Every structure is written in structure tokens, then in C-alpha cells.
PDB file of C-alpha atoms in Angstrom:
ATOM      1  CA  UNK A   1      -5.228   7.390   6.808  1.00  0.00           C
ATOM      2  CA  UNK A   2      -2.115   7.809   4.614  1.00  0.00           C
ATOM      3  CA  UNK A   3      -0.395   4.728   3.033  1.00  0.00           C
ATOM      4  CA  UNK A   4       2.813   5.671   5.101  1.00  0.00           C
ATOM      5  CA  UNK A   5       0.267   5.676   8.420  1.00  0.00           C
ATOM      6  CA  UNK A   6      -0.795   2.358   7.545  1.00  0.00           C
ATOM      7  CA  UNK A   7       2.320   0.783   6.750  1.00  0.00           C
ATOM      8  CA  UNK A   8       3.659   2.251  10.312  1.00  0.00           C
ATOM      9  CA  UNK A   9       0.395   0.495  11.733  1.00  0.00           C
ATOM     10  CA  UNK A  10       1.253  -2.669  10.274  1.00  0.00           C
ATOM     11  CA  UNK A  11       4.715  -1.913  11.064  1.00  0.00           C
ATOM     12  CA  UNK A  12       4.069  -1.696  14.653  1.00  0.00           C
ATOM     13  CA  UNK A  13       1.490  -3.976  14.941  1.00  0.00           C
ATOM     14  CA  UNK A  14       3.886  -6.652  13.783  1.00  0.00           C
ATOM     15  CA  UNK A  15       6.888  -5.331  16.039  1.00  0.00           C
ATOM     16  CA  UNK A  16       4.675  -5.735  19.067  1.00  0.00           C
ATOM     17  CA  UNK A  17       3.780  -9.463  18.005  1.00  0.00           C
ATOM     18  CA  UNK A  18       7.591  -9.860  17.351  1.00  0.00           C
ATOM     19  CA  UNK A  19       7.726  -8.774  21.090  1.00  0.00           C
ATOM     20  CA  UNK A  20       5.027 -10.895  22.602  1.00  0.00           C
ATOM     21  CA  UNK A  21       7.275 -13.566  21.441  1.00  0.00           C
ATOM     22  CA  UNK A  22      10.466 -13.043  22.964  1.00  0.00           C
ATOM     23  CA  UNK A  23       9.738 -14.589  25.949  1.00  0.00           C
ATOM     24  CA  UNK A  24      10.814 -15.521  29.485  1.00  0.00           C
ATOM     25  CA  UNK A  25       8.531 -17.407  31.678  1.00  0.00           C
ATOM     26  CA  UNK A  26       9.341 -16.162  35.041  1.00  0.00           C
ATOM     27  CA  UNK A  27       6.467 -16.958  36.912  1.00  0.00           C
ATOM     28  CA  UNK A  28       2.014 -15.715  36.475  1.00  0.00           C
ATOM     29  CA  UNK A  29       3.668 -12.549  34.422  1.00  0.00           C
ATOM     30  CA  UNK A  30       6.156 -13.352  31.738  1.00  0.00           C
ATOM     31  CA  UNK A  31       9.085 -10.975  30.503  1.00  0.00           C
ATOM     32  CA  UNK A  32       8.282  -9.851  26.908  1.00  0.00           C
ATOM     33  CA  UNK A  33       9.416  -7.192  24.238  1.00  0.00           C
ATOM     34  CA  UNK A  34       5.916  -6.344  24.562  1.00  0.00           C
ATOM     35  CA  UNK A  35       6.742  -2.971  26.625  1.00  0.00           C
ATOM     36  CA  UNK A  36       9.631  -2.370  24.631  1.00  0.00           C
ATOM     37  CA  UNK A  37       7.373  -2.177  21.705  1.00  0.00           C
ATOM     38  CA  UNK A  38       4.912  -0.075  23.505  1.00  0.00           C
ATOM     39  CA  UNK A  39       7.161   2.625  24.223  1.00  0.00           C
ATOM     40  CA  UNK A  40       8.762   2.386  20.327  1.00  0.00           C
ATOM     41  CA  UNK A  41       5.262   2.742  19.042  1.00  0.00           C
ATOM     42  CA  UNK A  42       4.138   5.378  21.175  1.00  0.00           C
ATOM     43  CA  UNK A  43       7.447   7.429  20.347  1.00  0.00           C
ATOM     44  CA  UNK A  44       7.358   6.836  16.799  1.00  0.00           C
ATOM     45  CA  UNK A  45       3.694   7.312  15.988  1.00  0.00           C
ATOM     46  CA  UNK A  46       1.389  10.104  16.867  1.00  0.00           C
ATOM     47  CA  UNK A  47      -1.181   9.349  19.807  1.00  0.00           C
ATOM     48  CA  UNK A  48      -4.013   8.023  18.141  1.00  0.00           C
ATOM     49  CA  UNK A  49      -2.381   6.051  15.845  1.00  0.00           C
ATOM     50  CA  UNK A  50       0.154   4.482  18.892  1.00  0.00           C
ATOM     51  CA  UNK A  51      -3.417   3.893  20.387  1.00  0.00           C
ATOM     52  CA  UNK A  52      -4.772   2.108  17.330  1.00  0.00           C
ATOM     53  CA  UNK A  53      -1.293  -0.508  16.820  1.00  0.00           C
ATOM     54  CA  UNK A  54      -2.033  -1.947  20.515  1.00  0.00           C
ATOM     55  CA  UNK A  55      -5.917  -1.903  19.772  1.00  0.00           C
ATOM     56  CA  UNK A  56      -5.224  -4.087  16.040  1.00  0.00           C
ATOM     57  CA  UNK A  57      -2.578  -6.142  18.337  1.00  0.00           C
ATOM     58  CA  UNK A  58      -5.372  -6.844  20.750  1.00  0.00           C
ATOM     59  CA  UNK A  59      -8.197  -7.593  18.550  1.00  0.00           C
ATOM     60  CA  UNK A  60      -6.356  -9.763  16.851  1.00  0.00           C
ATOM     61  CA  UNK A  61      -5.561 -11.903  19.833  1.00  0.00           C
ATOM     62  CA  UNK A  62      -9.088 -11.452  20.901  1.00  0.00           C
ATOM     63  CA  UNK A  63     -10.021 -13.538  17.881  1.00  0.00           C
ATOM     64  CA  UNK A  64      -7.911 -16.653  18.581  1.00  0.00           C
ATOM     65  CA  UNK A  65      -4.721 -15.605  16.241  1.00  0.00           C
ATOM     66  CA  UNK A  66      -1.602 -16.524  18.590  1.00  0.00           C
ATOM     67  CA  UNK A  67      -0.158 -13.081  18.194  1.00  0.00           C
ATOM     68  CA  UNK A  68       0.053 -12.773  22.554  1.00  0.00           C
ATOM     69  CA  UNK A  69       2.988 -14.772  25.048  1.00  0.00           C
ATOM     70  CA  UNK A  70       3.991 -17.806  23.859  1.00  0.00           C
ATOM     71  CA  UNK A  71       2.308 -18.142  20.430  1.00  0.00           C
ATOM     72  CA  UNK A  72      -1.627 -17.974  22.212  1.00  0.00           C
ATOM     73  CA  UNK A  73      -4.349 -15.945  21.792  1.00  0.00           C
ATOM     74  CA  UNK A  74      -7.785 -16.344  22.513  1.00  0.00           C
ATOM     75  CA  UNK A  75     -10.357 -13.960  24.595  1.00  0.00           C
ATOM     76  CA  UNK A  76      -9.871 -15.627  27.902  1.00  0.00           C
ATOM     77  CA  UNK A  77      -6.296 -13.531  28.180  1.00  0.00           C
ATOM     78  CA  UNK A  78      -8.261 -10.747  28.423  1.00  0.00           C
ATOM     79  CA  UNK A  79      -9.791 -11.904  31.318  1.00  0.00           C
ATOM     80  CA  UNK A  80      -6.920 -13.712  33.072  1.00  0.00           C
ATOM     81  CA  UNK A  81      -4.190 -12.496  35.575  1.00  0.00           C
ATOM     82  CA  UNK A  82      -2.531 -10.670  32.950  1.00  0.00           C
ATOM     83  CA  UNK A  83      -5.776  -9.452  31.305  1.00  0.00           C
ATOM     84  CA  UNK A  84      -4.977  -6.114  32.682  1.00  0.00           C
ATOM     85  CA  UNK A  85      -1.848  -5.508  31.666  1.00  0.00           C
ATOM     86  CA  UNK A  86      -3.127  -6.318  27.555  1.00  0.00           C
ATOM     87  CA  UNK A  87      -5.840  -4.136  28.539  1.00  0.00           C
ATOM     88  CA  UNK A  88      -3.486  -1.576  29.460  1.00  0.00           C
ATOM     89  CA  UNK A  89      -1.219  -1.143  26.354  1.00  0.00           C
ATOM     90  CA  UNK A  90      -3.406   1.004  24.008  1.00  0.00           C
ATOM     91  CA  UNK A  91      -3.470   3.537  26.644  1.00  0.00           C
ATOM     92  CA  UNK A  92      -0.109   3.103  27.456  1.00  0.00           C
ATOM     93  CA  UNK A  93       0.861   3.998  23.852  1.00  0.00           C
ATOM     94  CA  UNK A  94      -1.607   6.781  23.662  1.00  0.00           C
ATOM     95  CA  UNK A  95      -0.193   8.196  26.740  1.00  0.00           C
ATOM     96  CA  UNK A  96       3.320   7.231  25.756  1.00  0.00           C
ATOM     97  CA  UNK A  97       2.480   9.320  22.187  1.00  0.00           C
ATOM     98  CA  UNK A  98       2.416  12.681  23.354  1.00  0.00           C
ATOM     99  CA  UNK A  99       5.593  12.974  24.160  1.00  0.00           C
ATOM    100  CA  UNK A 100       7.549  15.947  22.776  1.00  0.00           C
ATOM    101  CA  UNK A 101      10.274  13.835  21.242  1.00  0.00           C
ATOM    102  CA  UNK A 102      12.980  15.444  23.313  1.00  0.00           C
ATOM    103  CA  UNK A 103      14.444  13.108  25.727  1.00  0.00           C
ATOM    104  CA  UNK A 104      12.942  15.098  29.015  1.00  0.00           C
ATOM    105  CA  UNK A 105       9.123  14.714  28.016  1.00  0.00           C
ATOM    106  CA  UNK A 106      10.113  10.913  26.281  1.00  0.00           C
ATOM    107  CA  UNK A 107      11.146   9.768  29.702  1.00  0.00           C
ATOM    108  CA  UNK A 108       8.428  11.571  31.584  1.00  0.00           C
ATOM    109  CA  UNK A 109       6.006  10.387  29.520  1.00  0.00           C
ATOM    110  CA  UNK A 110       7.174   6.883  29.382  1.00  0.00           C
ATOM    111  CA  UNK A 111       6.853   6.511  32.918  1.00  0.00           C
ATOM    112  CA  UNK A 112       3.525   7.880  32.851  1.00  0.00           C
ATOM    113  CA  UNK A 113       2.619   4.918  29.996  1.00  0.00           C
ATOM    114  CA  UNK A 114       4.492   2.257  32.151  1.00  0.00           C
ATOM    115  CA  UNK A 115       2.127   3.788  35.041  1.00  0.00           C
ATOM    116  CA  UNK A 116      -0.974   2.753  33.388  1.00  0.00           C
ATOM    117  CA  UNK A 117       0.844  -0.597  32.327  1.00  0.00           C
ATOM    118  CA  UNK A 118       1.652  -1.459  36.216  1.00  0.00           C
ATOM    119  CA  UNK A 119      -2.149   0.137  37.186  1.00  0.00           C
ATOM    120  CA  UNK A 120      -3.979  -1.741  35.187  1.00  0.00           C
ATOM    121  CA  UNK A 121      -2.159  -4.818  35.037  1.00  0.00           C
ATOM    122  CA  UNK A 122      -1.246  -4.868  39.090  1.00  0.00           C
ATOM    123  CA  UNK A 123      -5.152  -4.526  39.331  1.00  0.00           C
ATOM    124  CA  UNK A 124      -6.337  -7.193  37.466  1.00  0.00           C
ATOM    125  CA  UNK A 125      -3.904  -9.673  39.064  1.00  0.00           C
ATOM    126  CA  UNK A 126      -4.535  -8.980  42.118  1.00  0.00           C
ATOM    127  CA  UNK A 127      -8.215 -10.014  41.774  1.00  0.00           C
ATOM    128  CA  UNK A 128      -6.976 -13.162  40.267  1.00  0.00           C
ATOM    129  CA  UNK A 129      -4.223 -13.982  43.138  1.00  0.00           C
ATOM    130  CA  UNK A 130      -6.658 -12.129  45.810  1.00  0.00           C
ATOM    131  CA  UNK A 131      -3.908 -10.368  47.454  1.00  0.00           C
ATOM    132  CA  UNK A 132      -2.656  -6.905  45.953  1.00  0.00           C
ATOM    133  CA  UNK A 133       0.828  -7.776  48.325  1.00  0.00           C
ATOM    134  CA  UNK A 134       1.008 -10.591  46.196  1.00  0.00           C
ATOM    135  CA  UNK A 135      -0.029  -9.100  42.709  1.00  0.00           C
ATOM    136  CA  UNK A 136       2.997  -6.472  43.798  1.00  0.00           C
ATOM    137  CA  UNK A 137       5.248  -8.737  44.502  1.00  0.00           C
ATOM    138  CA  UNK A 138       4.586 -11.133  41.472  1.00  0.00           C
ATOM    139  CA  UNK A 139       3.393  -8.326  38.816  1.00  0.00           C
ATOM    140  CA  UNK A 140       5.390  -5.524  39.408  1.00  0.00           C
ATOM    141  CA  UNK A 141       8.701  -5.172  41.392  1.00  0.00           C
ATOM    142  CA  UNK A 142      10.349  -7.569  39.502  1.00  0.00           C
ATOM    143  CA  UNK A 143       9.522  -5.644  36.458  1.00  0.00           C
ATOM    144  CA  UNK A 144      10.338  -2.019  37.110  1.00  0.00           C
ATOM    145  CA  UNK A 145      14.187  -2.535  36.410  1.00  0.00           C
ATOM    146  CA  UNK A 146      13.505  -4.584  33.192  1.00  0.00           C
ATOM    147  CA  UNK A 147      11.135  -2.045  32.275  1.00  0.00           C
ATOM    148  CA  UNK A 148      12.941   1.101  32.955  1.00  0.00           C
ATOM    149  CA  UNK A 149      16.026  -0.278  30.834  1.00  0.00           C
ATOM    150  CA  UNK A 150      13.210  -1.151  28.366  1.00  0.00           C
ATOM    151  CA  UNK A 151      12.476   2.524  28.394  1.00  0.00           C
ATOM    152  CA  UNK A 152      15.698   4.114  27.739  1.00  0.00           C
ATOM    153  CA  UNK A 153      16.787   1.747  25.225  1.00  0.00           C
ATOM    154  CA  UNK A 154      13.445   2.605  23.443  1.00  0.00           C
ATOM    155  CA  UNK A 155      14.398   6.336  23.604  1.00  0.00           C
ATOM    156  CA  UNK A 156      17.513   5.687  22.098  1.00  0.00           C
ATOM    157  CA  UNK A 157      16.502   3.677  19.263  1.00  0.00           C
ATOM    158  CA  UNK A 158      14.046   6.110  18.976  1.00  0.00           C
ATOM    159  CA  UNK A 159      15.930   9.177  18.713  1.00  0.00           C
ATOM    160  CA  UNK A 160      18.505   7.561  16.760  1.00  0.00           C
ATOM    161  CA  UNK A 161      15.931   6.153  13.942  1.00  0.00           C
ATOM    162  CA  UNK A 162      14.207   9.581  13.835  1.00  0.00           C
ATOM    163  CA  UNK A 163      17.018  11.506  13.600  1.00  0.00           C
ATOM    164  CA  UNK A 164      17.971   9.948  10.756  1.00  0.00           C
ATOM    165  CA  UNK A 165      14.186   9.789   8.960  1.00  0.00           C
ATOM    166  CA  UNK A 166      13.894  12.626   9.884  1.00  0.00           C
ATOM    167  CA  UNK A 167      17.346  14.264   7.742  1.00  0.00           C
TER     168      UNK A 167
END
């Protein structure tokens, strides 16, 4: 890895913390930057290394610093009812990586990565609440507005920061 690859991994890493932090406590599944963040990362960086940001971000939760929602962190988050949705976000940025950079395959592929987000996450909460009605109803359609807008505005900060790296 190149020291401009690992300064965009620490970068990232630290954006997505920055994320986890902005906060609203709506209910069992907060709104968070945290997608936000996913989708910048995944546009930015190249797949494996969008992959590798929400891996670091999740290990290092795993191991008790308070880097997830509301300054915690701890293993048990992996296994509660939004355990799927952390679980979720290195594949989300892998998926969300591929993308072309244009704004057709961006979008595309960032509803693909907000696919696995909602899959994973919708899954895992729904064995908590035992009721996938309710896991829908709680852990996704109040979401998919907030995270499509989520989307685009990553695609334009995106393009807009690139562009201009890029020159």
C-alpha cells in the first residue's frame, strides 16, 4: 500500500466515525452519516480498499473503541438489531467501489451497495424484533428517502472533489 492509499484509509476511516456520530435517535435504527460515508468511500477509493475503511471502522468498534452510534462500541453491536446493517457496510463499499465514476454506474451502483445495506441489516433485525413486517417497517422504509438523498449528495461531492483532484 502507497502512503497516499493509507492516508485515504485513515481518511475514510475517520470520515465514517465522523458519521457514526451525527446522530438522530429515531427509534431501534438511528439516522447516521454512516451511509453517507459509505457511498463517499466507495466512490472515492478503489474496491478493495472501500472494503478495507469499513473493515478498520468495524474492528475497531469490535474492540470496545466508541467509534459506532452514539460514542459506543463494543462486540455485542455486532450481534444486536443493527448488527446487520455494521455487518453490511464493507460490502456495501466494495460493491459501491466499482462504480465507473460517471454518474449512471455511481447511482446504479449505489443502489446496489444500499441493497446489501437494507439486506443485511433488514435481516438481522428482524430476528431480533421476530417479525420481518416489523423489521420493514422499523429498519427500512423510513430510511430509503434519507438514504437516497444520502446517495446523490454523495455523488455530487464526489464528482465535484474528483474533478478537481483529478485537474
Amino acid at each position: 500500500m502507497k502512503t497516499k492509499e493509507l492516508a485515504l484509509v485513515a481518511l475514510f476511516v475517520t470520515l465514517t466515525i465522523v458519521g457514526a456520530q451525527i446522530s438522530i435517535p429515531i427509534g431501534t435504527v438511528p439516522i447516521t452519516l454512516q451511509v453517507l460515508m459509505i457511498f463517499i468511500t466507495g466512490y472515492f477509493l478503489k474496491p478493495f480498499y472501500a472494503f478495507l475503511v469499513q473493515v478498520i471502522y468495524l474492528a475497531l468498534g469490535i474492540i470496545g473503541l466508541p467509534v459506532f452510534a452514539g460514542f459506543s462500541g463494543g462486540i455485542v453491536h455486532l450481534f444486536g438489531p443493527t448488527g446487520g446493517y455494521l455487518m453490511a457496510f464493507p460490502v456495501a463499499a466494495l460493491i459501491v467501489g466499482f462504480s465507473k465514476k460517471d454518474y449512471f454506474s455511481m447511482f446504479i451502483y449505489g443502489i446496489l451497495g444500499l441493497a446489501i445495506i437494507y439486506l443485511f441489516g433488514f435481516s438481522v433485525l428482524a430476528y431480533h424484533l421476530k417479525s420481518f413486517s416489523k423489521a420493514f417497517f422499523v429498519g427500512v422504509l423510513p430510511f430509503i428517502g434519507i438514504d437516497f438523498v444520502k446517495m446523490v449528495l454523495a455523488v455530487v461531492i464526489s464528482k465535484r472533489v474528483l474533478k478537481v483532484v483529478e485537474a
